[in-house]
Amino acid sequence: MSAAIRLTPLRGVPLVAPGDDLAALLAAAAERAGISLRDGALVVCQKVVSKAEGRVVALAEVEPGPEARRIAAEEEKDPRQVELVLRESARLVRRGHGVLIAETRHGFVCANAGIDLSNAPGEDMAVLLPEDPDASARRLRDALAPRDARLGVIVSDTFGRPWREGLVDVALGCAGMAPIRDARGESDLSGRELQVTTTATADQLAAAAGLLMDKAAGIPAVWIEGVAIEGDAPLRSILRDPSNDLFR
Amino acid sequence: MSAAIRLTPLRGVPLVAPGDDLAALLAAAAERAGISLRDGALVVCQKVVSKAEGRVVALAEVEPGPEARRIAAEEEKDPRQVELVLRESARLVRRGHGVLIAETRHGFVCANAGIDLSNAPGEDMAVLLPEDPDASARRLRDALAPRDARLGVIVSDTFGRPWREGLVDVALGCAGMAPIRDARGESDLSGRELQVTTTATADQLAAAAGLLMDKAAGIPAVWIEGVAIEGDAPLRSILRDPSNDLFR
C-alpha cells in the first residue's frame, strides 16, 4: 500500500431497473473505459444494486400502521415512508428534529433505515437497502471475475455521522477482500508495536469512491487501482458487537 | 468531479521534531516526487503537525490528579495518559471496556481525546492534537502556495466510529477549500431535487489518503489530484451544533 492509487469513474451505465443484469452493465462500462477488473476494487453504489434486485416499493401501495402514523405526525414525515423504515428496522436508535436513526435488520445504524426517495424510478417510489449487501457484492464479484482473480467488490451508501455534518460513503457489503486491515504486531518507525490495530479499508475505499459518485452525473460505480486486495470476509464482520458498543 | 482521481504518497519526509519547518519538509518531498502542489489537496497526518508544533509531552512530567487516578484504576489505563485526556477534553462522552471517548476542546469526539502514545519520539511520550488544526492547515497552506492558487490542505487523523470496528481517517482541520459540498438545489437524473444535501468532502479526502498513510512505512502526507478545490472554510464549521445532535 505505498504506490499511487487511481480512481476512475464508470460512465454510461444506463438507468437500472428491477431484473437488470447489473454485472453485465458494469462489465460493459468497464470495457468501454478500457478497464480490466483485476487487481483492484470496484465500488458500486447501493442504489443501483437495490434497483437491479427489485428492492423498490411504490409508496402508494404502503399502508402505514398506527405506530408509523404516530411517529410521522410527531416528526412531520410521510407516514408511508415511516412505515417502510419500521419494517426495515430492528429498532429506532434515536429520533428528533424530523430525523429517524434506525438500526436496520442488517445491523447498520443510519437515517431512515437507508431508504431513499430521491432518484427513484417515478415520483413516489422508495428504494430499500439490499436484503443482504454482502451477498449482493458476492454475486457481482463472482460474475465479474474468476475466484482466483484479485477483485474486491464493495456495495456502498452515503451515511450521516454523529457529531459531524455532511454525508460520507461507507461500505454495506463486500466480497473478494477483507473489509478491515489488521496491523497488530507491526511496528512503527521507533520499533514500538502499533497501538492502532485495525483500519476499515472497505470504508476508506467507499469514502474515496464517493468523491466521484456524483448523483447528478449518473456515476454509479468507481474503479480503484493501486490498493492491496487481500483476504475475503463479509462486511458484516466489522459491525461492532453490541456488548462492546458504547453508543447503543 | 468526474475525471479520474490520483493519490500519490509523499515519501522521504524525515522524522519530525518540535520546531521543524514542516511546510519546507513537505515542499521538498513534493519536489522530489515531481509534484506541483497546485489544483489539488494535500492531506497531512496530524501526528507530524503536532510534533512540529511541539504538542509533545513526556509522560514522566505528568502528575495525575485524583479524577485521573480513579478513572485510570477503573479502566486499567495509565493515570498519566488519563490526566492528559482530561486536560485536553471538554467532557467525557462515554467510557467503558478500557476506552475513554472524549469530546476535545475543539469539539471532536474520539478515543483518548486523540492523544497517541505510538510513534512518539522516545518511549514515554504522548502526542496531543494540534491546539487549532484549522490554523495549522492555514499556516501550511499559506507557506506552500500563494492565496490565489487552488490548493487545499487537510490535517487528518484516524478515528474510531460508533457501531463499526476499524479506524477511518477524518479531517481535523482544513484551509484553502470548503470541507463540505452542498448539493442542495441540484437535480438528480429524474429531475427531482436531491434530498442528499451535503457531502463531507474533507472527510472523504482524508479517508482516501488514509489508504496510503502507512505508519510503518512513514508516509505522513498524500497528494490528491482530480478533485475540485472550491471555497474556503474551516473544518470546525462542519462540527454539528449540539442542539441538533441526537448523540450527545
Short mmCIF file of C-alpha atoms in Angstrom, two decimals:
data_model
loop_
_atom_site.label_atom_id
_atom_site.label_comp_id
_atom_site.label_asym_id
_atom_site.label_seq_id
_atom_site.Cartn_x
_atom_site.Cartn_y
_atom_site.Cartn_z
CA MET A 1 0.00 0.00 0.00
CA SER A 2 2.53 2.60 -0.97
CA ALA A 3 2.46 3.34 -4.72
CA ALA A 4 -0.07 5.70 -6.24
CA ILE A 5 -3.79 4.99 -6.19
CA ARG A 6 -6.02 5.78 -9.13
CA LEU A 7 -9.80 6.12 -9.09
CA THR A 8 -11.75 6.01 -12.35
CA PRO A 9 -15.50 6.59 -12.66
CA LEU A 10 -17.54 4.09 -14.66
CA ARG A 11 -19.67 6.13 -17.02
CA GLY A 12 -22.52 5.36 -19.32
CA VAL A 13 -24.30 2.84 -17.12
CA PRO A 14 -27.95 3.14 -18.13
CA LEU A 15 -30.73 3.69 -15.58
CA VAL A 16 -31.10 0.36 -13.81
CA ALA A 17 -34.46 -1.38 -13.49
CA PRO A 18 -35.55 -4.45 -11.49
CA GLY A 19 -34.22 -7.63 -13.05
CA ASP A 20 -31.41 -5.96 -14.98
CA ASP A 21 -28.09 -7.82 -15.11
CA LEU A 22 -26.06 -5.25 -13.20
CA ALA A 23 -22.81 -7.20 -13.51
CA ALA A 24 -23.14 -7.18 -17.30
CA LEU A 25 -23.87 -3.43 -17.32
CA LEU A 26 -20.82 -2.73 -15.13
CA ALA A 27 -18.58 -5.03 -17.18
CA ALA A 28 -19.66 -3.23 -20.37
CA ALA A 29 -18.95 0.18 -18.83
CA ALA A 30 -15.53 -1.02 -17.67
CA GLU A 31 -14.71 -2.37 -21.10
CA ARG A 32 -15.69 0.92 -22.74
CA ALA A 33 -13.33 2.70 -20.33
CA GLY A 34 -10.51 0.27 -21.15
CA ILE A 35 -10.54 -1.06 -17.59
CA SER A 36 -9.69 -4.65 -16.77
CA LEU A 37 -11.44 -5.50 -13.50
CA ARG A 38 -8.39 -7.19 -11.94
CA ASP A 39 -6.08 -6.22 -9.07
CA GLY A 40 -8.36 -3.56 -7.71
CA ALA A 41 -11.63 -2.74 -6.02
CA LEU A 42 -14.92 -1.91 -7.69
CA VAL A 43 -17.17 0.26 -5.52
CA VAL A 44 -20.82 0.10 -6.58
CA CYS A 45 -23.49 2.48 -5.34
CA GLN A 46 -26.16 0.72 -3.26
CA LYS A 47 -28.97 2.32 -5.19
CA VAL A 48 -28.25 0.58 -8.50
CA VAL A 49 -27.78 -2.72 -6.66
CA SER A 50 -31.12 -2.32 -4.90
CA LYS A 51 -32.89 -1.36 -8.12
CA ALA A 52 -31.48 -4.34 -10.03
CA GLU A 53 -32.57 -6.60 -7.16
CA GLY A 54 -36.09 -5.21 -7.21
CA ARG A 55 -35.87 -3.59 -3.79
CA VAL A 56 -38.16 -0.80 -4.93
CA VAL A 57 -41.58 -0.06 -3.39
CA ALA A 58 -44.37 2.17 -4.66
CA LEU A 59 -45.35 4.42 -1.75
CA ALA A 60 -48.98 4.27 -2.94
CA GLU A 61 -49.04 0.57 -2.03
CA VAL A 62 -47.78 1.08 1.54
CA GLU A 63 -50.43 1.09 4.29
CA PRO A 64 -49.00 2.82 7.35
CA GLY A 65 -49.85 1.26 10.71
CA PRO A 66 -50.67 3.16 13.92
CA GLU A 67 -47.05 3.45 15.10
CA ALA A 68 -45.91 4.80 11.73
CA ARG A 69 -48.78 7.34 11.75
CA ARG A 70 -47.93 8.49 15.27
CA ILE A 71 -44.18 8.90 14.57
CA ALA A 72 -44.82 10.53 11.19
CA ALA A 73 -47.10 13.11 12.81
CA GLU A 74 -44.55 13.89 15.53
CA GLU A 75 -41.60 14.13 13.12
CA GLU A 76 -43.52 15.70 10.21
CA LYS A 77 -42.66 12.90 7.80
CA ASP A 78 -44.57 10.86 5.20
CA PRO A 79 -46.31 8.06 7.20
CA ARG A 80 -45.75 5.62 4.32
CA GLN A 81 -42.00 6.25 4.44
CA VAL A 82 -42.03 5.83 8.23
CA GLU A 83 -43.90 2.54 7.84
CA LEU A 84 -41.17 1.28 5.50
CA VAL A 85 -38.47 2.44 7.92
CA LEU A 86 -40.13 0.48 10.74
CA ARG A 87 -40.45 -2.63 8.56
CA GLU A 88 -36.76 -2.49 7.59
CA SER A 89 -35.52 -1.81 11.13
CA ALA A 90 -34.66 -3.87 14.16
CA ARG A 91 -35.22 -0.75 16.31
CA LEU A 92 -35.18 3.02 16.26
CA VAL A 93 -31.94 4.25 17.83
CA ARG A 94 -32.83 7.96 18.06
CA ARG A 95 -35.42 10.28 16.65
CA GLY A 96 -35.94 14.01 16.68
CA HIS A 97 -35.69 17.14 14.52
CA GLY A 98 -37.53 15.18 11.81
CA VAL A 99 -34.80 12.56 11.67
CA LEU A 100 -35.23 8.82 12.30
CA ILE A 101 -32.00 6.99 13.11
CA ALA A 102 -32.69 3.28 12.78
CA GLU A 103 -30.74 0.12 13.24
CA THR A 104 -31.57 -1.90 10.14
CA ARG A 105 -32.14 -5.63 10.25
CA HIS A 106 -28.56 -5.97 8.88
CA GLY A 107 -27.19 -4.01 11.87
CA PHE A 108 -26.46 -0.70 10.12
CA VAL A 109 -27.26 2.45 12.09
CA CYS A 110 -28.38 5.15 9.68
CA ALA A 111 -31.06 7.70 8.87
CA ASN A 112 -34.39 6.29 7.61
CA ALA A 113 -33.02 2.73 7.60
CA GLY A 114 -31.19 3.68 4.41
CA ILE A 115 -34.44 4.14 2.48
CA ASP A 116 -34.13 6.74 -0.23
CA LEU A 117 -36.83 8.57 -2.15
CA SER A 118 -34.51 10.55 -4.42
CA ASN A 119 -33.55 9.21 -7.86
CA ALA A 120 -36.29 6.57 -7.69
CA PRO A 121 -37.82 5.46 -11.00
CA GLY A 122 -41.01 7.50 -10.71
CA GLU A 123 -42.37 10.15 -8.42
CA ASP A 124 -43.45 8.17 -5.38
CA MET A 125 -41.10 5.23 -5.15
CA ALA A 126 -38.80 4.22 -2.32
CA VAL A 127 -35.55 2.33 -2.74
CA LEU A 128 -34.73 -0.04 0.14
CA LEU A 129 -31.28 -1.35 1.03
CA PRO A 130 -30.40 -4.76 -0.44
CA GLU A 131 -31.64 -7.72 1.63
CA ASP A 132 -28.05 -8.92 2.11
CA PRO A 133 -25.41 -6.49 0.75
CA ASP A 134 -22.57 -8.97 1.32
CA ALA A 135 -24.41 -11.47 -0.87
CA SER A 136 -25.04 -8.72 -3.45
CA ALA A 137 -21.32 -7.95 -3.54
CA ARG A 138 -20.52 -11.65 -3.79
CA ARG A 139 -22.84 -12.16 -6.76
CA LEU A 140 -21.35 -9.16 -8.60
CA ARG A 141 -17.80 -10.20 -7.82
CA ASP A 142 -18.28 -13.79 -8.97
CA ALA A 143 -19.98 -12.64 -12.17
CA LEU A 144 -17.12 -10.23 -12.93
CA ALA A 145 -14.03 -12.36 -12.26
CA PRO A 146 -12.90 -15.92 -11.54
CA ARG A 147 -12.38 -16.89 -7.89
CA ASP A 148 -8.59 -16.72 -8.17
CA ALA A 149 -8.54 -13.17 -9.59
CA ARG A 150 -7.81 -10.30 -7.23
CA LEU A 151 -11.00 -8.33 -7.40
CA GLY A 152 -12.75 -6.77 -4.44
CA VAL A 153 -16.34 -5.56 -4.82
CA ILE A 154 -17.89 -3.12 -2.35
CA VAL A 155 -21.53 -2.05 -2.21
CA SER A 156 -21.54 1.48 -0.76
CA ASP A 157 -24.02 4.03 0.52
CA THR A 158 -23.79 7.57 1.91
CA PHE A 159 -24.47 7.77 5.64
CA GLY A 160 -24.61 10.66 8.05
CA ARG A 161 -22.47 10.52 11.17
CA PRO A 162 -22.92 11.59 14.77
CA TRP A 163 -21.23 14.88 15.68
CA ARG A 164 -20.38 15.95 12.12
CA GLU A 165 -22.44 17.45 9.33
CA GLY A 166 -22.22 16.03 5.83
CA LEU A 167 -22.54 12.54 4.45
CA VAL A 168 -19.67 10.16 3.80
CA ASP A 169 -19.83 6.88 1.89
CA VAL A 170 -19.46 3.65 3.84
CA ALA A 171 -19.40 0.01 2.81
CA LEU A 172 -22.61 -2.00 3.22
CA GLY A 173 -21.26 -5.20 1.76
CA CYS A 174 -18.09 -6.59 0.24
CA ALA A 175 -16.66 -9.70 -1.38
CA GLY A 176 -13.26 -10.80 -2.60
CA MET A 177 -11.43 -8.74 0.02
CA ALA A 178 -11.16 -8.26 3.76
CA PRO A 179 -13.12 -5.18 4.91
CA ILE A 180 -10.55 -4.46 7.60
CA ARG A 181 -6.77 -4.42 7.75
CA ASP A 182 -5.23 -5.70 10.93
CA ALA A 183 -1.89 -4.08 11.75
CA ARG A 184 -1.47 -5.71 15.15
CA GLY A 185 2.06 -6.94 15.61
CA GLU A 186 3.51 -4.48 13.11
CA SER A 187 5.98 -1.95 14.45
CA ASP A 188 6.15 1.77 13.93
CA LEU A 189 9.26 3.69 12.95
CA SER A 190 10.61 3.73 16.52
CA GLY A 191 10.11 -0.02 16.89
CA ARG A 192 7.12 0.33 19.25
CA GLU A 193 4.27 -2.04 18.47
CA LEU A 194 1.46 -0.11 16.82
CA GLN A 195 -1.42 0.72 19.13
CA VAL A 196 -3.69 1.44 16.22
CA THR A 197 -4.70 -2.08 15.43
CA THR A 198 -7.24 -2.10 12.65
CA THR A 199 -8.13 0.08 9.69
CA ALA A 200 -11.51 -0.19 7.98
CA THR A 201 -10.18 -0.49 4.43
CA ALA A 202 -13.61 -1.09 2.89
CA ASP A 203 -14.93 2.14 4.39
CA GLN A 204 -11.86 4.08 3.25
CA LEU A 205 -12.38 2.77 -0.29
CA ALA A 206 -16.09 3.61 -0.18
CA ALA A 207 -15.35 7.16 1.01
CA ALA A 208 -12.71 7.62 -1.68
CA ALA A 209 -15.11 6.41 -4.39
CA GLY A 210 -17.70 8.82 -3.05
CA LEU A 211 -15.55 11.68 -4.34
CA LEU A 212 -16.52 10.57 -7.86
CA MET A 213 -20.04 9.23 -7.31
CA ASP A 214 -21.85 12.29 -8.44
CA LYS A 215 -25.58 11.52 -8.46
CA ALA A 216 -26.32 14.37 -10.82
CA ALA A 217 -23.79 12.97 -13.31
CA GLY A 218 -25.05 9.38 -13.01
CA ILE A 219 -21.85 7.68 -11.93
CA PRO A 220 -22.89 4.51 -10.07
CA ALA A 221 -19.50 2.78 -9.77
CA VAL A 222 -15.83 3.66 -9.34
CA TRP A 223 -12.80 1.53 -10.09
CA ILE A 224 -9.84 1.80 -7.68
CA GLU A 225 -6.35 0.59 -8.60
CA GLY A 226 -3.21 0.61 -6.52
CA VAL A 227 -4.61 -0.86 -3.32
CA ALA A 228 -3.73 -4.27 -1.94
CA ILE A 229 -6.66 -6.66 -2.34
CA GLU A 230 -6.21 -9.21 0.42
CA GLY A 231 -8.33 -11.73 2.28
CA ASP A 232 -12.04 -12.35 1.90
CA ALA A 233 -14.58 -11.62 4.60
CA PRO A 234 -18.06 -10.14 4.67
CA LEU A 235 -18.60 -6.53 5.64
CA ARG A 236 -20.95 -7.63 8.43
CA SER A 237 -17.87 -8.98 10.23
CA ILE A 238 -16.87 -5.39 11.12
CA LEU A 239 -20.21 -4.40 12.64
CA ARG A 240 -19.39 -3.97 16.32
CA ASP A 241 -20.72 -6.50 18.79
CA PRO A 242 -23.44 -4.69 20.80
CA SER A 243 -21.78 -5.81 24.04
CA ASN A 244 -18.67 -3.78 23.11
CA ASP A 245 -20.59 -0.77 21.83
CA LEU A 246 -20.67 2.36 23.98
CA PHE A 247 -23.22 4.06 21.69
CA ARG A 248 -26.19 1.67 21.84
CA MET B 1 -15.78 15.92 -10.04
CA SER B 2 -15.92 13.36 -12.76
CA ALA B 3 -12.47 12.66 -14.28
CA ALA B 4 -10.03 10.28 -12.64
CA ILE B 5 -8.54 10.99 -9.21
CA ARG B 6 -4.93 10.21 -8.40
CA LEU B 7 -3.41 9.85 -4.92
CA THR B 8 0.37 9.98 -4.52
CA PRO B 9 2.20 9.38 -1.24
CA LEU B 10 4.87 11.88 -0.20
CA ARG B 11 7.89 9.84 0.77
CA GLY B 12 11.18 10.59 2.42
CA VAL B 13 9.88 13.10 4.97
CA PRO B 14 12.33 12.78 7.88
CA LEU B 15 11.13 12.18 11.46
CA VAL B 16 9.66 15.49 12.55
CA ALA B 17 10.76 17.20 15.77
CA PRO B 18 9.38 20.25 17.62
CA GLY B 19 10.25 23.45 15.81
CA ASP B 20 10.83 21.82 12.42
CA ASP B 21 9.58 23.70 9.37
CA LEU B 22 7.00 21.13 8.28
CA ALA B 23 5.92 23.11 5.21
CA ALA B 24 9.51 23.12 3.95
CA LEU B 25 9.85 19.37 4.57
CA LEU B 26 6.61 18.68 2.68
CA ALA B 27 7.55 21.01 -0.17
CA ALA B 28 10.89 19.23 -0.55
CA ALA B 29 9.21 15.82 -0.58
CA ALA B 30 6.74 17.02 -3.20
CA GLU B 31 9.53 18.42 -5.35
CA ARG B 32 11.45 15.13 -5.18
CA ALA B 33 8.29 13.34 -6.33
CA GLY B 34 7.86 15.80 -9.21
CA ILE B 35 4.61 17.09 -7.71
CA SER B 36 3.49 20.70 -8.11
CA LEU B 37 1.23 21.50 -5.16
CA ARG B 38 -1.44 23.20 -7.28
CA ASP B 39 -5.02 22.21 -8.20
CA GLY B 40 -5.30 19.53 -5.59
CA ALA B 41 -5.50 18.66 -1.92
CA LEU B 42 -2.61 17.82 0.37
CA VAL B 43 -3.64 15.62 3.29
CA VAL B 44 -1.17 15.76 6.18
CA CYS B 45 -1.19 13.36 9.10
CA GLN B 46 -1.97 15.08 12.41
CA LYS B 47 0.94 13.48 14.16
CA VAL B 48 3.66 15.24 12.16
CA VAL B 49 1.77 18.53 12.51
CA SER B 50 1.55 18.10 16.28
CA LYS B 51 5.21 17.16 16.55
CA ALA B 52 6.35 20.16 14.51
CA GLU B 53 4.19 22.39 16.72
CA GLY B 54 5.71 20.97 19.88
CA ARG B 55 2.49 19.30 21.07
CA VAL B 56 4.52 16.51 22.67
CA VAL B 57 4.51 15.73 26.39
CA ALA B 58 6.83 13.50 28.39
CA LEU B 59 4.62 11.23 30.46
CA ALA B 60 7.20 11.36 33.28
CA GLU B 61 6.39 15.04 33.75
CA VAL B 62 2.62 14.50 34.07
CA GLU B 63 1.23 14.44 37.62
CA PRO B 64 -2.17 12.71 37.56
CA GLY B 65 -4.87 14.24 39.74
CA PRO B 66 -7.43 12.32 41.80
CA GLU B 67 -10.03 12.04 38.99
CA ALA B 68 -7.42 10.71 36.55
CA ARG B 69 -6.25 8.16 39.14
CA ARG B 70 -9.79 6.99 39.81
CA ILE B 71 -10.70 6.62 36.11
CA ALA B 72 -7.36 5.01 35.30
CA ALA B 73 -7.89 2.41 38.01
CA GLU B 74 -11.41 1.62 36.81
CA GLU B 75 -10.42 1.42 33.14
CA GLU B 76 -6.97 -0.13 33.67
CA LYS B 77 -5.15 2.68 31.91
CA ASP B 78 -2.00 4.72 32.59
CA PRO B 79 -3.11 7.51 35.01
CA ARG B 80 -0.73 9.96 33.32
CA GLN B 81 -2.39 9.35 29.96
CA VAL B 82 -5.85 9.75 31.56
CA GLU B 83 -4.71 13.03 33.13
CA LEU B 84 -3.73 14.32 29.68
CA VAL B 85 -7.06 13.16 28.22
CA LEU B 86 -8.94 15.10 30.91
CA ARG B 87 -6.82 18.23 30.34
CA GLU B 88 -7.48 18.11 26.58
CA SER B 89 -11.21 17.40 26.89
CA ALA B 90 -14.33 19.44 27.39
CA ARG B 91 -16.04 16.31 28.74
CA LEU B 92 -16.00 12.54 28.67
CA VAL B 93 -18.77 11.32 26.36
CA ARG B 94 -18.58 7.60 27.23
CA ARG B 95 -16.21 5.28 29.00
CA GLY B 96 -16.00 1.55 29.46
CA HIS B 97 -14.15 -1.55 28.29
CA GLY B 98 -10.90 0.40 28.87
CA VAL B 99 -11.93 3.04 26.34
CA LEU B 100 -12.34 6.76 27.02
CA ILE B 101 -14.42 8.61 24.42
CA ALA B 102 -13.85 12.32 24.96
CA GLU B 103 -15.09 15.49 23.39
CA THR B 104 -11.95 17.53 22.89
CA ARG B 105 -11.84 21.25 23.49
CA HIS B 106 -12.08 21.64 19.69
CA GLY B 107 -15.34 19.65 19.65
CA PHE B 108 -14.04 16.35 18.22
CA VAL B 109 -15.50 13.19 19.75
CA CYS B 110 -12.82 10.49 19.74
CA ALA B 111 -10.96 7.94 21.81
CA ASN B 112 -8.44 9.33 24.34
CA ALA B 113 -9.02 12.90 23.12
CA GLY B 114 -6.85 11.99 20.13
CA ILE B 115 -3.75 11.54 22.30
CA ASP B 116 -1.40 8.98 20.88
CA LEU B 117 1.47 7.15 22.53
CA SER B 118 2.61 5.23 19.47
CA ASN B 119 5.33 6.61 17.19
CA ALA B 120 6.32 9.24 19.78
CA PRO B 121 9.97 10.35 19.83
CA GLY B 122 11.02 8.27 22.83
CA GLU B 123 9.49 5.57 24.96
CA ASP B 124 7.13 7.51 27.20
CA MET B 125 5.95 10.45 25.18
CA ALA B 126 2.41 11.47 24.26
CA VAL B 127 1.44 13.40 21.14
CA LEU B 128 -1.54 15.73 21.62
CA LEU B 129 -3.78 17.07 18.85
CA PRO B 130 -2.82 20.50 17.48
CA GLU B 131 -4.21 23.42 19.51
CA ASP B 132 -6.14 24.65 16.45
CA PRO B 133 -5.98 22.25 13.46
CA ASP B 134 -7.69 24.75 11.13
CA ALA B 135 -4.94 27.26 11.94
CA SER B 136 -2.32 24.53 11.42
CA ALA B 137 -3.78 23.77 7.97
CA ARG B 138 -3.90 27.50 7.18
CA ARG B 139 -0.23 28.01 8.07
CA LEU B 140 0.83 25.04 5.93
CA ARG B 141 -1.34 26.11 3.03
CA ASP B 142 -0.11 29.69 3.03
CA ALA B 143 3.52 28.56 3.24
CA LEU B 144 3.04 26.17 0.30
CA ALA B 145 1.15 28.32 -2.22
CA PRO B 146 0.01 31.87 -2.91
CA ARG B 147 -3.52 32.80 -1.84
CA ASP B 148 -4.84 32.69 -5.43
CA ALA B 149 -3.56 29.15 -6.11
CA ARG B 150 -6.00 26.26 -5.83
CA LEU B 151 -4.52 24.26 -3.00
CA GLY B 152 -6.48 22.66 -0.21
CA VAL B 153 -4.65 21.43 2.89
CA ILE B 154 -6.24 18.97 5.30
CA VAL B 155 -4.87 17.87 8.66
CA SER B 156 -6.17 14.32 9.23
CA ASP B 157 -6.28 11.74 11.99
CA THR B 158 -7.62 8.20 12.32
CA PHE B 159 -10.74 7.95 14.48
CA GLY B 160 -12.84 5.03 15.59
CA ARG B 161 -16.59 5.15 14.94
CA PRO B 162 -19.67 4.05 16.82
CA TRP B 163 -21.19 0.76 15.62
CA ARG B 164 -18.28 -0.27 13.36
CA GLU B 165 -14.88 -1.74 14.07
CA GLY B 166 -11.78 -0.29 12.44
CA LEU B 167 -10.43 3.20 12.18
CA VAL B 168 -11.04 5.61 9.32
CA ASP B 169 -9.26 8.90 8.71
CA VAL B 170 -11.20 12.12 9.22
CA ALA B 171 -10.30 15.77 8.77
CA LEU B 172 -9.36 17.75 11.88
CA GLY B 173 -8.60 20.98 10.08
CA CYS B 174 -8.55 22.40 6.58
CA ALA B 175 -7.67 25.54 4.64
CA GLY B 176 -7.97 26.68 1.05
CA MET B 177 -11.12 24.60 0.46
CA ALA B 178 -14.63 24.08 1.74
CA PRO B 179 -14.85 20.99 3.97
CA ILE B 180 -18.36 20.25 2.76
CA ARG B 181 -20.06 20.22 -0.64
CA ASP B 182 -23.60 21.50 -0.71
CA ALA B 183 -25.71 19.89 -3.46
CA ARG B 184 -28.99 21.48 -2.39
CA GLY B 185 -30.84 22.75 -5.42
CA GLU B 186 -29.15 20.31 -7.80
CA SER B 187 -31.39 17.79 -9.50
CA ASP B 188 -30.97 14.09 -9.90
CA LEU B 189 -31.36 12.18 -13.16
CA SER B 190 -35.16 12.13 -12.92
CA GLY B 191 -35.32 15.88 -12.29
CA ARG B 192 -36.24 15.50 -8.62
CA GLU B 193 -34.37 17.82 -6.29
CA LEU B 194 -31.69 15.90 -4.45
CA GLN B 195 -32.59 15.01 -0.88
CA VAL B 196 -28.99 14.31 -0.03
CA THR B 197 -27.86 17.83 0.55
CA THR B 198 -24.30 17.86 1.79
CA THR B 199 -21.23 15.70 1.35
CA ALA B 200 -18.28 15.96 3.71
CA THR B 201 -15.59 16.31 1.04
CA ALA B 202 -12.77 16.91 3.54
CA ASP B 203 -13.56 13.66 5.33
CA GLN B 204 -13.81 11.75 2.04
CA LEU B 205 -10.37 13.10 1.06
CA ALA B 206 -8.92 12.22 4.48
CA ALA B 207 -10.30 8.67 4.27
CA ALA B 208 -8.93 8.25 0.75
CA ALA B 209 -5.49 9.48 1.83
CA GLY B 210 -5.62 7.03 4.72
CA LEU B 211 -5.32 4.20 2.19
CA LEU B 212 -1.72 5.34 1.63
CA MET B 213 -0.78 6.66 5.08
CA ASP B 214 1.01 3.61 6.26
CA LYS B 215 2.56 4.36 9.63
CA ALA B 216 5.05 1.53 9.33
CA ALA B 217 6.26 2.97 6.01
CA GLY B 218 6.49 6.53 7.29
CA ILE B 219 4.16 8.25 4.84
CA PRO B 220 2.88 11.40 6.59
CA ALA B 221 1.21 13.12 3.64
CA VAL B 222 -0.69 12.28 0.47
CA TRP B 223 -1.27 14.44 -2.58
CA ILE B 224 -4.69 14.16 -4.28
CA GLU B 225 -5.30 15.40 -7.82
CA GLY B 226 -8.50 15.38 -9.83
CA VAL B 227 -10.84 16.82 -7.20
CA ALA B 228 -12.49 20.22 -7.41
CA ILE B 229 -10.91 22.59 -4.88
CA GLU B 230 -13.63 25.12 -4.13
CA GLY B 231 -14.47 27.59 -1.42
CA ASP B 232 -12.59 28.21 1.80
CA ALA B 233 -13.99 27.43 5.23
CA PRO B 234 -12.60 25.91 8.43
CA LEU B 235 -13.26 22.30 9.27
CA ARG B 236 -14.82 23.34 12.58
CA SER B 237 -17.74 24.70 10.55
CA ILE B 238 -18.95 21.10 9.97
CA LEU B 239 -18.93 20.08 13.63
CA ARG B 240 -22.61 19.62 14.39
CA ASP B 241 -24.33 22.11 16.63
CA PRO B 242 -25.01 20.25 19.92
CA SER B 243 -28.66 21.35 19.78
CA ASN B 244 -29.09 19.36 16.55
CA ASP B 245 -27.10 16.36 17.73
CA LEU B 246 -29.02 13.22 18.66
CA PHE B 247 -25.87 11.53 20.03
CA ARG B 248 -24.81 13.89 22.80
#
